[in-house]
XYZ file of C-alpha atoms in Angstrom:
571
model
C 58.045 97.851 20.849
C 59.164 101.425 20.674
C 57.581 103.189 23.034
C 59.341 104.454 26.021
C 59.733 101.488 29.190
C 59.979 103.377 32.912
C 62.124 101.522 35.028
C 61.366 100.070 38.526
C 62.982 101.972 41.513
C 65.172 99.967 43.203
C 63.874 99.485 46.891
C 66.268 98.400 49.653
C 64.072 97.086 53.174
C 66.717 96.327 55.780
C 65.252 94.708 59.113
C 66.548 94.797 62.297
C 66.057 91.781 64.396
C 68.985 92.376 67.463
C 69.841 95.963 68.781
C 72.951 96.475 70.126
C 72.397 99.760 72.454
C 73.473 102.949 72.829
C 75.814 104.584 70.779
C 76.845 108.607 71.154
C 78.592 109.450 67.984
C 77.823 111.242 64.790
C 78.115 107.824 62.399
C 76.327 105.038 64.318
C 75.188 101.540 63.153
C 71.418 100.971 62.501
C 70.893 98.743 65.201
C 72.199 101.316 67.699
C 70.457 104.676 69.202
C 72.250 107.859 69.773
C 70.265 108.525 72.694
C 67.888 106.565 75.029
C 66.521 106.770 78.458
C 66.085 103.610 81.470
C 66.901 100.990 78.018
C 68.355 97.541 79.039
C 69.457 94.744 77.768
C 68.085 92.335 79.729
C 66.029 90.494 76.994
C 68.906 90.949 74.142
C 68.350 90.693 71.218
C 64.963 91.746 72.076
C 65.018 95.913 73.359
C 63.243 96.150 76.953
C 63.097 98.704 79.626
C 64.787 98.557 82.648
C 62.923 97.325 85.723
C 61.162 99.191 88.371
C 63.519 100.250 91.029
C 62.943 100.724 94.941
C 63.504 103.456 97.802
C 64.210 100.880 100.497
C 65.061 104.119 102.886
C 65.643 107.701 103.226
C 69.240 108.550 104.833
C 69.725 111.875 106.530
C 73.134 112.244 105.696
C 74.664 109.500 103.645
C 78.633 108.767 104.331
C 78.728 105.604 102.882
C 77.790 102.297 101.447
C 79.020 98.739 101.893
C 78.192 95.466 101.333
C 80.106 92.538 103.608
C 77.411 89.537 104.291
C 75.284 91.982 105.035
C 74.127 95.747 103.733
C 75.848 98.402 106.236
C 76.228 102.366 106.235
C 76.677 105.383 107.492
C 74.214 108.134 108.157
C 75.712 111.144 110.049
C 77.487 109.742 112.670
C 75.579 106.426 113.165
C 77.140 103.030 111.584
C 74.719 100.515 110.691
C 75.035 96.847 110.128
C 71.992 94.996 108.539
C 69.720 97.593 109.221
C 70.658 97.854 113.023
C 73.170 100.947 114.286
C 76.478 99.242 115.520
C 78.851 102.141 116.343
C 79.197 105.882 116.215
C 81.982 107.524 113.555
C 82.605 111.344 112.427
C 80.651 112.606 110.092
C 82.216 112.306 106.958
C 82.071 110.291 103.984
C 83.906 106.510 104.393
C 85.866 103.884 102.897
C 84.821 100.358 104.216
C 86.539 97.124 103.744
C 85.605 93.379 104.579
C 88.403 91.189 106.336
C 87.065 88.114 107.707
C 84.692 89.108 109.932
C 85.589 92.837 110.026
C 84.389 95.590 108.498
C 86.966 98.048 108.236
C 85.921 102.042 108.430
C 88.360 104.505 106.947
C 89.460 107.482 107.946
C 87.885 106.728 111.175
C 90.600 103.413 111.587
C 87.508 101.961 112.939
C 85.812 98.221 112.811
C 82.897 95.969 113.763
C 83.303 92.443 114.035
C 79.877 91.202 112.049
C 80.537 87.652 114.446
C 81.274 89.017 118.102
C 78.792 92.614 117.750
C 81.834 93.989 118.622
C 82.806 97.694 117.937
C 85.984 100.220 118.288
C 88.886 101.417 117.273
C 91.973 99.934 115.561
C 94.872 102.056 116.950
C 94.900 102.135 121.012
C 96.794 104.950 123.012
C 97.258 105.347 126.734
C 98.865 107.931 128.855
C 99.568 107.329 132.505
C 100.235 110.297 134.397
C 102.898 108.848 136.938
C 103.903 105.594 138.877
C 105.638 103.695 136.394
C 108.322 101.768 136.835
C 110.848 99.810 134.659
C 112.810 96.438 135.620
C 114.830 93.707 134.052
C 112.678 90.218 133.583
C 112.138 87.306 132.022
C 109.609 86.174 129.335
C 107.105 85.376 131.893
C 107.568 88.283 133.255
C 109.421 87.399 136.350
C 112.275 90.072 137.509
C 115.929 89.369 137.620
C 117.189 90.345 140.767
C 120.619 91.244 142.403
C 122.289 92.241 138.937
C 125.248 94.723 139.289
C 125.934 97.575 136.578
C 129.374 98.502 135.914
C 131.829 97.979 133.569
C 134.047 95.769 135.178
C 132.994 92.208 135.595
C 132.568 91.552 139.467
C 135.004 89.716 141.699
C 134.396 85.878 142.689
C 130.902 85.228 140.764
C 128.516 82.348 141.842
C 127.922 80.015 138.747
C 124.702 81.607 137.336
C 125.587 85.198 138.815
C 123.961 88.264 136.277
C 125.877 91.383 135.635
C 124.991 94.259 133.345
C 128.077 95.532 131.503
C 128.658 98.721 130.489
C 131.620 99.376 129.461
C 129.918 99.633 125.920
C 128.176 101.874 124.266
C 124.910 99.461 124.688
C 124.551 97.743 128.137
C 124.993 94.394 128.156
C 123.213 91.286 130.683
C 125.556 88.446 131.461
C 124.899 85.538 132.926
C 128.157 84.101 134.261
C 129.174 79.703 133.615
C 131.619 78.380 136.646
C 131.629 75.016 133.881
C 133.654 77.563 131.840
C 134.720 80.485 133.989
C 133.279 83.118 131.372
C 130.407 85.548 131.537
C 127.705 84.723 128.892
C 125.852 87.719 126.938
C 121.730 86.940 127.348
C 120.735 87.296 123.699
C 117.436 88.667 123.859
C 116.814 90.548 127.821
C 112.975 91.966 128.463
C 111.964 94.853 130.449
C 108.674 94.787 132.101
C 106.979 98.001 132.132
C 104.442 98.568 135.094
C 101.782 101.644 135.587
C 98.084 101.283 136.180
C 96.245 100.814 133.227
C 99.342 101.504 130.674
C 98.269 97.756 128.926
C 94.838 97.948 128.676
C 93.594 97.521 125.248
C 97.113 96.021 124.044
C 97.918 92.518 123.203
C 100.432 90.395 122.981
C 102.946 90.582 120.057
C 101.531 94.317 119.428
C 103.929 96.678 117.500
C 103.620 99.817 119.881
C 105.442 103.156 120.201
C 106.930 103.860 123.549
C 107.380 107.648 124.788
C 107.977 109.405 127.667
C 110.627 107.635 129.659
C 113.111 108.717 131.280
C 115.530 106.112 130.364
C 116.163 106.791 126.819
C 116.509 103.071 125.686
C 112.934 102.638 126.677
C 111.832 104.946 123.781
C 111.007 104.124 121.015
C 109.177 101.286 118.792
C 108.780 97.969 120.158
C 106.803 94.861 119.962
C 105.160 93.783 123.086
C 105.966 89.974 124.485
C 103.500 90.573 127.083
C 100.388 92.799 128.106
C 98.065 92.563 131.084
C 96.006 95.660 132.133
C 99.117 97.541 134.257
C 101.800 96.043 132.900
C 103.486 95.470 129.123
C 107.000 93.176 128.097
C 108.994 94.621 125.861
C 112.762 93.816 124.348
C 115.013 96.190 126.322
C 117.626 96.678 128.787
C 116.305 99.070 131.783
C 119.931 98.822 133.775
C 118.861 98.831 137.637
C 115.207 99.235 138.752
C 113.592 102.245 137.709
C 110.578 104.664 138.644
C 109.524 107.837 137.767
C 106.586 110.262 138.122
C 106.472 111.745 134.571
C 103.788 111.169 132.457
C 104.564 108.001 129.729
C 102.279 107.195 126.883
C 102.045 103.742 125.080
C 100.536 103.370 121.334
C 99.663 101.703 118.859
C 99.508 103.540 116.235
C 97.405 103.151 112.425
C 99.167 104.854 109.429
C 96.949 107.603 107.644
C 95.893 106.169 103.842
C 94.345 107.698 101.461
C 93.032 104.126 100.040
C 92.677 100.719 101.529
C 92.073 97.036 100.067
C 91.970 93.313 101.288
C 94.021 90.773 100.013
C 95.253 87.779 101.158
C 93.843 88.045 104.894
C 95.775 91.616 104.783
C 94.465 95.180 104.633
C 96.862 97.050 102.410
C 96.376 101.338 102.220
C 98.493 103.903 100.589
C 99.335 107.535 101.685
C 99.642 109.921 99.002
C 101.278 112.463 101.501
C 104.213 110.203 102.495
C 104.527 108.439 99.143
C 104.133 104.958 101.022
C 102.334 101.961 101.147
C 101.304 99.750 103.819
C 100.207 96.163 104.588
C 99.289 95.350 108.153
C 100.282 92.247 110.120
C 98.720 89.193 108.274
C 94.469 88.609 109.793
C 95.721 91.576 112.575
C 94.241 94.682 110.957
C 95.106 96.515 114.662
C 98.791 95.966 113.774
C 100.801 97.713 111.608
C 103.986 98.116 112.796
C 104.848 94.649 113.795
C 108.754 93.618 112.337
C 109.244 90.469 114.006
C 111.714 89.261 110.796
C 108.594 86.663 110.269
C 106.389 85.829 107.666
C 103.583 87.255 109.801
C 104.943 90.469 109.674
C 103.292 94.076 108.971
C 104.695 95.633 105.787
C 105.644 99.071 104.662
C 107.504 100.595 101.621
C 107.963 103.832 99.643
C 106.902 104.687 95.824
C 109.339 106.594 93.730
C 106.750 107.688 91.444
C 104.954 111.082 91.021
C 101.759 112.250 91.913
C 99.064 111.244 94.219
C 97.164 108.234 95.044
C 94.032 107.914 92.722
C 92.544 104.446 93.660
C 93.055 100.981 95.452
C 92.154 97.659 94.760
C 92.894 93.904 94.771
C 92.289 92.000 90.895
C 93.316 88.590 90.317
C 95.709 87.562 93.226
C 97.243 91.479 93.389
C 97.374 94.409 94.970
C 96.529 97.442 93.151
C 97.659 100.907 93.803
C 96.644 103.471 90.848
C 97.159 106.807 90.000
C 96.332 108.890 87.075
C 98.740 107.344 84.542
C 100.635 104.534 86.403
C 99.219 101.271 88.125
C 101.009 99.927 91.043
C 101.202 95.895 91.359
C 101.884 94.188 94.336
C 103.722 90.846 93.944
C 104.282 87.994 96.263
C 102.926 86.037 99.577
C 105.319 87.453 102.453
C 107.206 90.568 103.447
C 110.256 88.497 102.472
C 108.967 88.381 98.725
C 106.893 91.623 98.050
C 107.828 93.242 95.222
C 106.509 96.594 93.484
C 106.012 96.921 89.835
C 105.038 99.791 87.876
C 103.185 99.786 85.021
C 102.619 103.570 83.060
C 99.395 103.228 81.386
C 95.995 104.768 82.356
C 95.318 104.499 85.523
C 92.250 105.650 87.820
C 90.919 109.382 87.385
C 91.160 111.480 90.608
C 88.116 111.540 92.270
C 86.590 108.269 90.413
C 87.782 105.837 93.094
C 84.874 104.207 93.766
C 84.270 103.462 89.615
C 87.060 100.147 90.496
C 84.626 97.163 90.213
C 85.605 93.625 89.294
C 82.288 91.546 87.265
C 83.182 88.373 85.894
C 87.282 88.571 86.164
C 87.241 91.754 84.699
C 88.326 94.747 86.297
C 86.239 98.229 85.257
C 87.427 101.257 86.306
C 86.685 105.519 85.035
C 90.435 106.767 84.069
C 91.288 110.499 83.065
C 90.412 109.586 79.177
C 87.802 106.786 79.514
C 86.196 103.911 80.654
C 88.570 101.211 81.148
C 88.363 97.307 81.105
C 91.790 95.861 82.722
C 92.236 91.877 82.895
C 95.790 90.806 83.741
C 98.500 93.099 81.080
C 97.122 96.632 79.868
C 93.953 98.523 80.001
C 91.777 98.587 77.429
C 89.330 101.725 76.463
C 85.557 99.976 76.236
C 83.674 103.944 76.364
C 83.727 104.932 72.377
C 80.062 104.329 72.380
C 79.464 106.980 75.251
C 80.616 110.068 72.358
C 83.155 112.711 72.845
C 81.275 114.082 75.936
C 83.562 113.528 78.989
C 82.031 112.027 82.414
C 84.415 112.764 85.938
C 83.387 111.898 89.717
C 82.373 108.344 88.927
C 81.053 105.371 90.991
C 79.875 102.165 89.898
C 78.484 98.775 91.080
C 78.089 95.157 89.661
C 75.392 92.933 89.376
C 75.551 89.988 87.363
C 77.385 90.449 84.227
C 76.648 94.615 84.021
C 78.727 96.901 85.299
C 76.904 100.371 86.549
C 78.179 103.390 86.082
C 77.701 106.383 87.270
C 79.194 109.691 86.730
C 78.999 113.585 86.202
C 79.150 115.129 82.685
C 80.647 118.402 81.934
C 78.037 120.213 83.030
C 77.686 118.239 86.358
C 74.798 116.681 85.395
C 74.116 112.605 86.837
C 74.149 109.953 84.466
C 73.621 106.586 85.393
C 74.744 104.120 82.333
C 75.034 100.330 82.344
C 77.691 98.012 80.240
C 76.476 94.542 79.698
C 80.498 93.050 79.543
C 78.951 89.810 78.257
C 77.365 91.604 75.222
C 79.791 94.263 75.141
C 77.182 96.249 75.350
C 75.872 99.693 76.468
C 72.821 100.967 78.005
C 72.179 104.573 79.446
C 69.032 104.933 81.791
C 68.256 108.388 83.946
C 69.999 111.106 85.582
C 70.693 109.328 89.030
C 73.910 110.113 90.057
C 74.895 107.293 92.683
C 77.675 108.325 95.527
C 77.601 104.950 96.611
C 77.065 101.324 95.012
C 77.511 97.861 97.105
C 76.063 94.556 95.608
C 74.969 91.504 97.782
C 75.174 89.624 94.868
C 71.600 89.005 93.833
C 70.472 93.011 93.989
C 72.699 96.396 93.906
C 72.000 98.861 95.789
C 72.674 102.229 95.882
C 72.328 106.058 96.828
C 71.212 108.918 95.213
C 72.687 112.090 95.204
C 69.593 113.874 94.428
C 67.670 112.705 97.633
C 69.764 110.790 99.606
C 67.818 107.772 99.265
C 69.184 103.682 99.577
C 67.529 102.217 96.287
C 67.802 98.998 95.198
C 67.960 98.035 91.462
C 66.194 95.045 91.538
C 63.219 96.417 93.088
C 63.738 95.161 96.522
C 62.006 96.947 99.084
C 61.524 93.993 101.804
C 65.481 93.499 103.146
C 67.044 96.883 105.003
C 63.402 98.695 104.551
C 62.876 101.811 106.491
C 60.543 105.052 106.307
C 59.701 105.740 102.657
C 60.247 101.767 101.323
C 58.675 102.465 98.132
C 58.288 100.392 94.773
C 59.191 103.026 91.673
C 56.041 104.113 89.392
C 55.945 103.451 85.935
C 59.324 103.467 84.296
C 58.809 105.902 81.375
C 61.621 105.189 78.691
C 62.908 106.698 74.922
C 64.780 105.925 71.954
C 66.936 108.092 69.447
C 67.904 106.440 66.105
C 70.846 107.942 64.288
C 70.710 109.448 60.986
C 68.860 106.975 58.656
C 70.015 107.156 54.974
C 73.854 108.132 55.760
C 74.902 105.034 54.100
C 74.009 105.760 49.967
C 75.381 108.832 49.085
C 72.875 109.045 46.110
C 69.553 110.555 46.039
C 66.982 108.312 47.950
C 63.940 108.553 50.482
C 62.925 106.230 53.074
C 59.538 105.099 51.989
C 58.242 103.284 54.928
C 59.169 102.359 58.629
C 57.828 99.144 60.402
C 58.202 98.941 63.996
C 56.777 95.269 65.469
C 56.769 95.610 69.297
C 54.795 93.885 72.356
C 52.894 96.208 75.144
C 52.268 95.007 78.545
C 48.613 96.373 79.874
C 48.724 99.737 80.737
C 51.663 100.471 78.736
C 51.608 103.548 76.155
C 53.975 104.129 73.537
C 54.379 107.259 70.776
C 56.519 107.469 67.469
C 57.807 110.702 66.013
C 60.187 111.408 63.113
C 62.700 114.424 62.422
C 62.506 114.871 58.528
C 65.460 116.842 58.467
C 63.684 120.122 59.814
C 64.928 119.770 63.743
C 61.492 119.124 64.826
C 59.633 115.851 66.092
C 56.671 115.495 64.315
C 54.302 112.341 66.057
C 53.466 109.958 63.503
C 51.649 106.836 65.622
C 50.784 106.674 69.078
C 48.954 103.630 70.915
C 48.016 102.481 74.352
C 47.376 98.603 75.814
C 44.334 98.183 77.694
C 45.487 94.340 77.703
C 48.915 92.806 76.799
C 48.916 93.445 72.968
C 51.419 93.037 70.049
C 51.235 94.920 66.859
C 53.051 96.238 63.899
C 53.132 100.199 63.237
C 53.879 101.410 59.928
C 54.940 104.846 59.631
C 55.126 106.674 56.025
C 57.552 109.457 56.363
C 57.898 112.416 54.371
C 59.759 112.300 51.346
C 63.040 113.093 52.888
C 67.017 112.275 51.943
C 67.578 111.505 56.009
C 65.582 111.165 59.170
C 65.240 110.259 62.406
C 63.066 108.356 64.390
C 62.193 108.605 68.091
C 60.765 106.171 70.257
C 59.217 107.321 73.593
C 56.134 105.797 76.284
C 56.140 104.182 79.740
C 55.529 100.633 81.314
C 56.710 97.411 80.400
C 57.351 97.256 76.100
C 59.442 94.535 74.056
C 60.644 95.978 71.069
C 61.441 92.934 68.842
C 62.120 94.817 64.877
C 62.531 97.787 63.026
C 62.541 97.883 59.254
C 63.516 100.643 56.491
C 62.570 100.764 52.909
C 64.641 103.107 51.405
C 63.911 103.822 47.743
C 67.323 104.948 45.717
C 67.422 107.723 43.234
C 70.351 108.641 40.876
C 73.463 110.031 41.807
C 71.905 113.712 41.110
């Protein structure tokens, strides 16, 4: 009874049965990795790869990517629309935007209608070199005739007699009443301006700017109440009968914006330069300077606040306008009712325009600090897991309930990473930096910096296929635990490591540990000639902290990873 007892060492075994992704920080949970390659989380809690991807086509020179109900692009100079060229634009990269059955190509202030096949430009501008003439008329178009100017009314008038007064400082029509012996002012008097081809490509009830006459009250901005191909209506007094042989140009002009967005059967845009924003007559995306006093009416106001233009888009019923640390909300249905609130809070990071997707309600965007998750009051920061390391240039995509993401780091290296907002999850895969996303809903596509290639995520290499359609090789993948044994600050070693995972045939996959020395040393590696699960139990050296490092290629279901950690005394 007095001899000397040893005591049992306490052994802690802590299993991990639901990882929860990547995590870049110094002090990470267990069931996270502080680095990892083409990881998902597609069979949560269960750790996959990601699927094979697809080269549906190689691009000569991308300038954009859009989705409408259809895939469409821009290589070079060519515009194409489900795979077919529509249109030619310059070459440079694009904005696109979907309104009804337009797509909407920016800076170019060009569309195609996806219903008609039809293709051109928004804005329209004619010159006619000489010819044109200018005359009093009615709404049909009809002239007045044998209408004195002066300004004195004339002697013994017929009832119904005109007269144009001047003997103010604007000329005045009057019609003159025998019923009440008094010349009546004709509220609203059109002048019908004739030239050959001056209305071609111009519409009715088009806001246009008029230059060039040589009667100065014909200058200016109008709206036009008529338009054939040599002729246009506007609201104006012309005095007598004019001609001239001058040159006289008619447009219709399209503001320059930096940014552009649907909502509510509108295009809206904002111009940095002028510190303005813009909405264009409502389902007209040709008009923009149409001020009829209606509800109808094109839109325009200026923004007091500093600093340019970082990002456009429409969340929840609003217009959004963002720069770097103030968001722009657009309130209201009508001219009559917009209003313009500013919030300051983090807004879009220059150059990360394209990172504004909307996936399930929620609106992701890449600000100045971080990634940001906005829903209907403030921003909130969702990117601690992605470390201290800061990402710029980013684009993204949606699909389902991820958000993609990619970006630049500070050495201008691609990352693509994926946020699963309905785990609150994240996920990094390769070094694809996209310059484009657009989903159709059930795939994403994309394309790649590095080669200029449209991939799809899904793997779809039937719809939009070209030269090069390709299915992606085996998807090779890796893990990085954090520091294991962080949490007991007394002396301990982990005794054993249990990792119980599923291969698919053909599949390969390799375990190595860092004892504390900096260097991987392999401790199991295996191989599935046929779909195979297994346990593999690793005995590390005796060490206070390690790390453990997953790596292999092909399809691999990682379903638990358990620790026994033996604990010493406190020295």
């Amino acid at each position: 009874m007095f001899l000397p007892q040893l005591k049992d060492i306490d052994a802690e075994r802590e299993m991990i049965g639901a990882f929860r992704g990547y995590n870049h920080n110094l002090r990470i949970r267990n069931d996270e990795f502080y680095d990892m390659a083409n990881m998902s989380s597609d069979l949560y809690p269960v750790l996959s790869p990601r699927g094979q991807r697809a080269r549906v086509r190689q691009l000569a020179k991308p300038n954009g990517l859009f989705a409408h109900d259809k895939l469409c692009w821009v290589d070079g100079t060519a515009f194409y629309y489900d795979g077919e060229q529509k249109g030619t634009v310059a070459d440079s990269p694009k904005q696109m935007a979907a309104m009804g059955a337009y797509v909407l190509i920016w800076p170019d202030k060009a569309y195609y209608n996806t219903h008609t096949g039809e293709f051109g430009q928004l804005g329209c501008k004619v010159t006619v070199q000489g010819g044109v003439t200018a005359s009093l008329c009615r709404l049909d178009g009809t002239a007045y005739e044998h209408y004195p100017l002066s300004d004195t009314a004339p002697a013994a008038p017929e009832n119904g007699a005109l007269w144009v007064d001047t003997s103010g400082e604007k000329q005045v029509l009057k019609q003159y009443a025998a019923s009440s012996g008094m010349w009546i002012s004709i509220p609203t008097v059109y002048t019908k301006i004739t030239g050959t081809g001056l209305g071609a490509g111009f519409s009715e009830y088009d806001g246009v700017t008029l230059s060039g006459m040589e009667e100065e009250s014909l200058n200016g901005d109008f709206v036009l109440y008529g338009a054939g191909d040599d002729y246009v209506i506007v609201t104006a007094i012309a005095g007598q009968a004019v001609s001239q042989s001058g040159p006289v140009t008619l447009e219709r002009k399209i503001p320059d914006m930096d940014f552009i967005t649907e909502s509510e059967n509108r295009l809206w845009g904002c111009s940095s330069q002028k510190h303005e924003i813009y909405a264009c007559k409502l389902g007209d995306p040709k008009n923009w300077n149409c001020f009829m006093g209606i509800s109808t009416d094109s839109y325009a106001m200026t923004v007091g606040s500093g600093g340019d233009f970082t990002g456009a888009c429409t969340h929840l019923g609003y217009v959004l306008f963002f720069k770097e640390d103030v968001i722009h909300r657009i309130y209201g249905t009508k001219p009559a009712n917009y209003q313009l609130t500013n919030v300051e809070s983090r807004g879009v990071e220059k150059g990360s325009e394209k990172s504004l997707v909307i996936v399930n309600e929620t609106l992701y965007y890449k600000s100045a600090q971080d990634v940001c998750a906005f829903q209907s009051a403030l921003p909130s920061s969702i990117s601690y897991p992605l470390g201290q390391g800061g990402y710029h240039s980013a684009a993204a995509g949606a699909l389902g309930s991820k958000y993609y993401l990619s970006a630049k780091d500070a050495d201008g290296a691609g990352v693509m990473l994926v946020y699963d907002g309905a785990r609150g999850l994240w996920h990094k895969e390769d070094g694809a930096y996209a310059l484009w996303f657009a989903g159709t809903g059930r795939d994403l596509y994309f394309i790649n910096e590095a080669d200029g290639g449209l991939y799809s995520v899904m793997g779809d290499r039937e719809s939009y296929a070209g030269d090069g359609a390709a299915l992606e090789g085996t998807v090779s993948w890796s893990l990085e635990t954090g520091d294991i044994g962080l949490e007991s600050p007394d002396y301990k070693y982990i005794s054993k490591i249990q990792l119980r995972m599923e291969l698919d045939v053909g599949a390969k996959v390799e375990l190595a540990l860092d004892s504390g020395s900096g260097q991987w040393e392999t401790k199991f590696a295996a191989s599935a000639t046929r779909k195979r699960s297994f346990t593999a139990p690793i005995i590390p050296r005796r060490c206070d902290t390690m790390r453990l490092k997953i790596t292999g290629s092909g399809g691999c279901r990682i379903y638990s990873l358990t620790h026994t950690i033996e604990q010493g005394s406190e020295r």
